[in-house]
CSV table of C-alpha atoms in Angstrom, one decimal:
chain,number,residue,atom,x,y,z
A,1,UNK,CA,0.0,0.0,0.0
A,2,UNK,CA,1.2,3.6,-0.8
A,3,UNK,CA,1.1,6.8,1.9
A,4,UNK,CA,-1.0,9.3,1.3
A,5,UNK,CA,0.4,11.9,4.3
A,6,UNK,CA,0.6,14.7,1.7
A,7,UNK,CA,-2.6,13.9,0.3
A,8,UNK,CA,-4.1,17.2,-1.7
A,9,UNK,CA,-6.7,18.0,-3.7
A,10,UNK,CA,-6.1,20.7,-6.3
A,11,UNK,CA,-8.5,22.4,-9.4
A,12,UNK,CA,-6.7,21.4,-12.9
A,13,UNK,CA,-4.6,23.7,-14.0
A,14,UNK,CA,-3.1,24.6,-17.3
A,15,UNK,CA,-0.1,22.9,-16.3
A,16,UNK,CA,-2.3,19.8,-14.7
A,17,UNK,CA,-4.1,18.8,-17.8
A,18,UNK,CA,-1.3,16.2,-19.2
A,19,UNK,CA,-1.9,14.1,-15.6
A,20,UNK,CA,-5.8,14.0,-15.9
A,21,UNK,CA,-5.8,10.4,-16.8
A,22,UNK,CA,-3.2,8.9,-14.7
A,23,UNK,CA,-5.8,7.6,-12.3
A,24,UNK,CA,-7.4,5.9,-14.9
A,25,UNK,CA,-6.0,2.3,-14.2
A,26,UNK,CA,-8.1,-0.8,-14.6
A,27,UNK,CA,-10.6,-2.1,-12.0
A,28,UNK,CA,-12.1,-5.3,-10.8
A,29,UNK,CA,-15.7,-7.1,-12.3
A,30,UNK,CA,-16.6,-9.1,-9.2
A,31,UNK,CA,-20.4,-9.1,-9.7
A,32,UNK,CA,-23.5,-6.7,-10.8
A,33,UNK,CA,-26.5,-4.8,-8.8
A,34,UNK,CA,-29.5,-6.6,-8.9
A,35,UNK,CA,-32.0,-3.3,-8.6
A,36,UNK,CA,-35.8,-3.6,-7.4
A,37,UNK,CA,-38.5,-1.2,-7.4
A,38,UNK,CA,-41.2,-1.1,-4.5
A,39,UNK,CA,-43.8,1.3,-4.6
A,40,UNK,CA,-41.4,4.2,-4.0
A,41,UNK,CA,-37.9,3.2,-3.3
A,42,UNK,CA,-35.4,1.4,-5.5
A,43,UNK,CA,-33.5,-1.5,-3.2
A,44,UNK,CA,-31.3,-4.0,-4.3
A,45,UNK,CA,-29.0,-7.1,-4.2
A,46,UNK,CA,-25.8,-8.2,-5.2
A,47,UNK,CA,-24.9,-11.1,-7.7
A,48,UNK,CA,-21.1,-11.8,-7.1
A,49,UNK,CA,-19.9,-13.4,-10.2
A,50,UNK,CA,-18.0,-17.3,-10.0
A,51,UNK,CA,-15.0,-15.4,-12.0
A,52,UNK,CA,-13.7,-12.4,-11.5
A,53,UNK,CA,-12.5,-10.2,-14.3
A,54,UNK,CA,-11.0,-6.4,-14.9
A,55,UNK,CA,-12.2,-4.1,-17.2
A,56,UNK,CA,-10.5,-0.4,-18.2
A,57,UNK,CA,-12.2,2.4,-19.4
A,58,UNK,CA,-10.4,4.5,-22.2
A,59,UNK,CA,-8.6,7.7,-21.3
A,60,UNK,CA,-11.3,11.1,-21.9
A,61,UNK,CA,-10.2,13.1,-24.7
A,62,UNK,CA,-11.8,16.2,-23.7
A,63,UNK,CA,-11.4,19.7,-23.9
A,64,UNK,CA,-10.0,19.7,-20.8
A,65,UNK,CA,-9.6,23.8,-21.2
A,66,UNK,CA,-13.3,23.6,-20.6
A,67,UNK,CA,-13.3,23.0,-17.0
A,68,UNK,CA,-10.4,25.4,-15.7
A,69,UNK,CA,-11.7,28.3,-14.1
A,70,UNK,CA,-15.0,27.8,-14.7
A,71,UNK,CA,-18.4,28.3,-12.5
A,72,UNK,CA,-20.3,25.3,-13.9
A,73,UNK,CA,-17.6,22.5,-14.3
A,74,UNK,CA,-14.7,21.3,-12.6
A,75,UNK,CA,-12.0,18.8,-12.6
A,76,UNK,CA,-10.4,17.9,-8.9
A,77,UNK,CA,-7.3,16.3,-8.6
A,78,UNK,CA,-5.8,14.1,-5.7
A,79,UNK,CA,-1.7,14.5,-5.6
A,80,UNK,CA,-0.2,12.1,-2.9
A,81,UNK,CA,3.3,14.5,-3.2
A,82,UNK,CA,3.9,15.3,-7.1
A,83,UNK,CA,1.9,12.3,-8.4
A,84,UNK,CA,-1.4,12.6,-9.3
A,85,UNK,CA,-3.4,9.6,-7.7
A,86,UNK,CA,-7.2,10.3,-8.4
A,87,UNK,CA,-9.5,13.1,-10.0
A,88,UNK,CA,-13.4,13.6,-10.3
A,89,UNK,CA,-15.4,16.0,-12.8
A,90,UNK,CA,-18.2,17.1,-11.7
A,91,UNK,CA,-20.6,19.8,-14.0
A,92,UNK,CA,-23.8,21.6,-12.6
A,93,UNK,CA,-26.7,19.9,-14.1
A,94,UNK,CA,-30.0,21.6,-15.3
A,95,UNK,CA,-32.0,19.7,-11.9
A,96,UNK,CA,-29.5,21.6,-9.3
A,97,UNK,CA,-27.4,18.3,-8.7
A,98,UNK,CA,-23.5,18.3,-9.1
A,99,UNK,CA,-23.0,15.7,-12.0
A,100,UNK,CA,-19.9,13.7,-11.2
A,101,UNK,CA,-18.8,12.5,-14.9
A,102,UNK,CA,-16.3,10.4,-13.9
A,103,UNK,CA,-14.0,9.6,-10.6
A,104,UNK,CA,-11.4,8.0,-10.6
A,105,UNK,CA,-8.6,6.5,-8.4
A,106,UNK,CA,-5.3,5.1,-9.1
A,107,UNK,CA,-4.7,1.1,-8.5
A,108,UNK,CA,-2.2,1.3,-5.9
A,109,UNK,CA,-4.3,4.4,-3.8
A,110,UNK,CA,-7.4,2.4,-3.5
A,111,UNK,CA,-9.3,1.6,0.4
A,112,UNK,CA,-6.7,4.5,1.1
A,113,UNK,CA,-9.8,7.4,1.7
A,114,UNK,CA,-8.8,9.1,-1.6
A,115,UNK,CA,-12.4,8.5,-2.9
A,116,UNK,CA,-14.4,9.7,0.2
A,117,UNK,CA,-11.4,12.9,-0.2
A,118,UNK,CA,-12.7,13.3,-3.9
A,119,UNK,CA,-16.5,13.1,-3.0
A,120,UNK,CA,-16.0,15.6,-0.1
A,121,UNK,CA,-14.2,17.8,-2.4
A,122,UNK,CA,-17.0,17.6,-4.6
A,123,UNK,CA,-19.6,17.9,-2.0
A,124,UNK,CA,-18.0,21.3,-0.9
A,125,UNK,CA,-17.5,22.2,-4.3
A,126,UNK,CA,-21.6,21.8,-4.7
A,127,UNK,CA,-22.5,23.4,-1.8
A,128,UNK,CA,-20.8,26.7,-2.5
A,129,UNK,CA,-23.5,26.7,-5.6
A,130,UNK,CA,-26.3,26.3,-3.3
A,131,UNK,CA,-26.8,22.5,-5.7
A,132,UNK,CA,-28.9,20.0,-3.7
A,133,UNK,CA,-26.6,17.5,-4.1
A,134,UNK,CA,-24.2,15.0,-6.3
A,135,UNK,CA,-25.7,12.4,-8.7
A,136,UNK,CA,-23.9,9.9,-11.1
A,137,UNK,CA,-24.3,7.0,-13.4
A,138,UNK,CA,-23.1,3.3,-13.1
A,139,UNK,CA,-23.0,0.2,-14.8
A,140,UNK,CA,-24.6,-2.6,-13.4
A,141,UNK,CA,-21.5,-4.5,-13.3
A,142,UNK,CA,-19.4,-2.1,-11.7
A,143,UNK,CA,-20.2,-3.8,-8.1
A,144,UNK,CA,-17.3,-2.2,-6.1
A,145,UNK,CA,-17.6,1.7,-7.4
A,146,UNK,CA,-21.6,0.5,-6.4
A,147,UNK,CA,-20.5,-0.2,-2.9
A,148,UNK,CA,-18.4,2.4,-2.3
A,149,UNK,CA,-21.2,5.1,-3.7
A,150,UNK,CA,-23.2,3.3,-0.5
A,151,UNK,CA,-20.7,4.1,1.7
A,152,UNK,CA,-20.8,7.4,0.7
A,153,UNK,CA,-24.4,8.1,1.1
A,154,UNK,CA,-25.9,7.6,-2.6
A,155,UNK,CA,-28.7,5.9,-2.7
A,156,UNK,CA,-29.8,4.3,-6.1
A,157,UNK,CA,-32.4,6.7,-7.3
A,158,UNK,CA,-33.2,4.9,-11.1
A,159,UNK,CA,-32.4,2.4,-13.5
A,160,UNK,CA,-32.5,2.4,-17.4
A,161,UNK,CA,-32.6,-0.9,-19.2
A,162,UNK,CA,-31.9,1.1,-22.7
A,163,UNK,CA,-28.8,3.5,-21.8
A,164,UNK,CA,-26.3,0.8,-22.5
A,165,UNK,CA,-28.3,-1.1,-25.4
A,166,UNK,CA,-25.4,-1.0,-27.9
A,167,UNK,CA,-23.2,-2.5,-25.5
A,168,UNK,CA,-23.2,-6.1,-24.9
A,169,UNK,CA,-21.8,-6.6,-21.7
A,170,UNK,CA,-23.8,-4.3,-19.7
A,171,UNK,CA,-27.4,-4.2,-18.8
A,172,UNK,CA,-28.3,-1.5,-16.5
A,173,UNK,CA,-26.9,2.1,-15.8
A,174,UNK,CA,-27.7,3.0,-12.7
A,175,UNK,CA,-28.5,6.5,-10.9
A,176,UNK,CA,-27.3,7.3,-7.9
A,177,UNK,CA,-28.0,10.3,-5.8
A,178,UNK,CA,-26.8,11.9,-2.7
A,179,UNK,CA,-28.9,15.0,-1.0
A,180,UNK,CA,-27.5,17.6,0.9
């Protein structure tokens, strides 16, 4: 396990924007959300799978200009000392919740509290736009970032069966919401 004493969490920058993806290491595919609907509230199990595998997501090719210095988007960035461990982007959406597009934590830094950093970060960041809170998406599949948005306070707030249609390995995108 690595140290994260000098853990900070610092806007991109100009200078940042060639580190933006060096969080962006591969994760585990242990099992998938099984979500129900009762009445009102979406609950759910798990389905651990017999097999584990990993998945990667490619790097973001974005305009990462866009989100420097601006009111309605951000990128955050984790440095434990000069390396850049974990980020999150968040954007204001149209319903007053913070949008986190993608977080993101680096292999070796994980179960280390760089996540709950990031979504504190995020949740301040929100705040001082008077937003009523943070929402995201998942994959069904994705059962550990699933967890950990639990830990964190999301709940799981919708599901779409049609999201991911094109994609043969996932079913459901998930929606998952914490209030302020």
């Amino acid at each position: 396990m690595k140290e994260t004493k000098q853990l900070t969490i610092r806007p991109l920058s100009p200078e940042s924007i060639p580190l933006v993806n060096e969080a962006n290491d591969a994760f585990p595919i242990i099992g998938r959300i099984v979500p129900q609907f009762s009445g009102t509230a979406w609950s759910y199990t798990e389905e651990l799978y017999k097999t584990a595998t990993e998945t990667h997501f490619p790097d973001d090719r974005l305009d990462w200009s866009t989100y420097i210095d601006h009111n309605d988007r951000i990128v955050l960035l984790a440095f434990s000392g000069t390396s850049c461990i974990g980020q999150i982007r968040l954007v204001r959406d149209w319903n007053r919740f913070a949008y986190i597009e993608n977080i993101a934590v680096k292999q070796s830094f994980r179960k280390l509290g760089v996540g709950h950093q990031l979504v504190a970060a995020a949740t301040k960041w929100a705040q001082q736009r008077e937003l009523i809170g943070l929402s995201l998406e998942a994959q069904d599949d994705n059962l550990i970032a699933c967890r950990f948005y639990e830990r964190e306070g999301f709940v799981l707030g919708g599901v779409d069966s049609l999201k991911q249609s094109v994609n043969p390995h996932i079913n459901l995108t998930l929606y998952w919401y914490k209030l302020f």
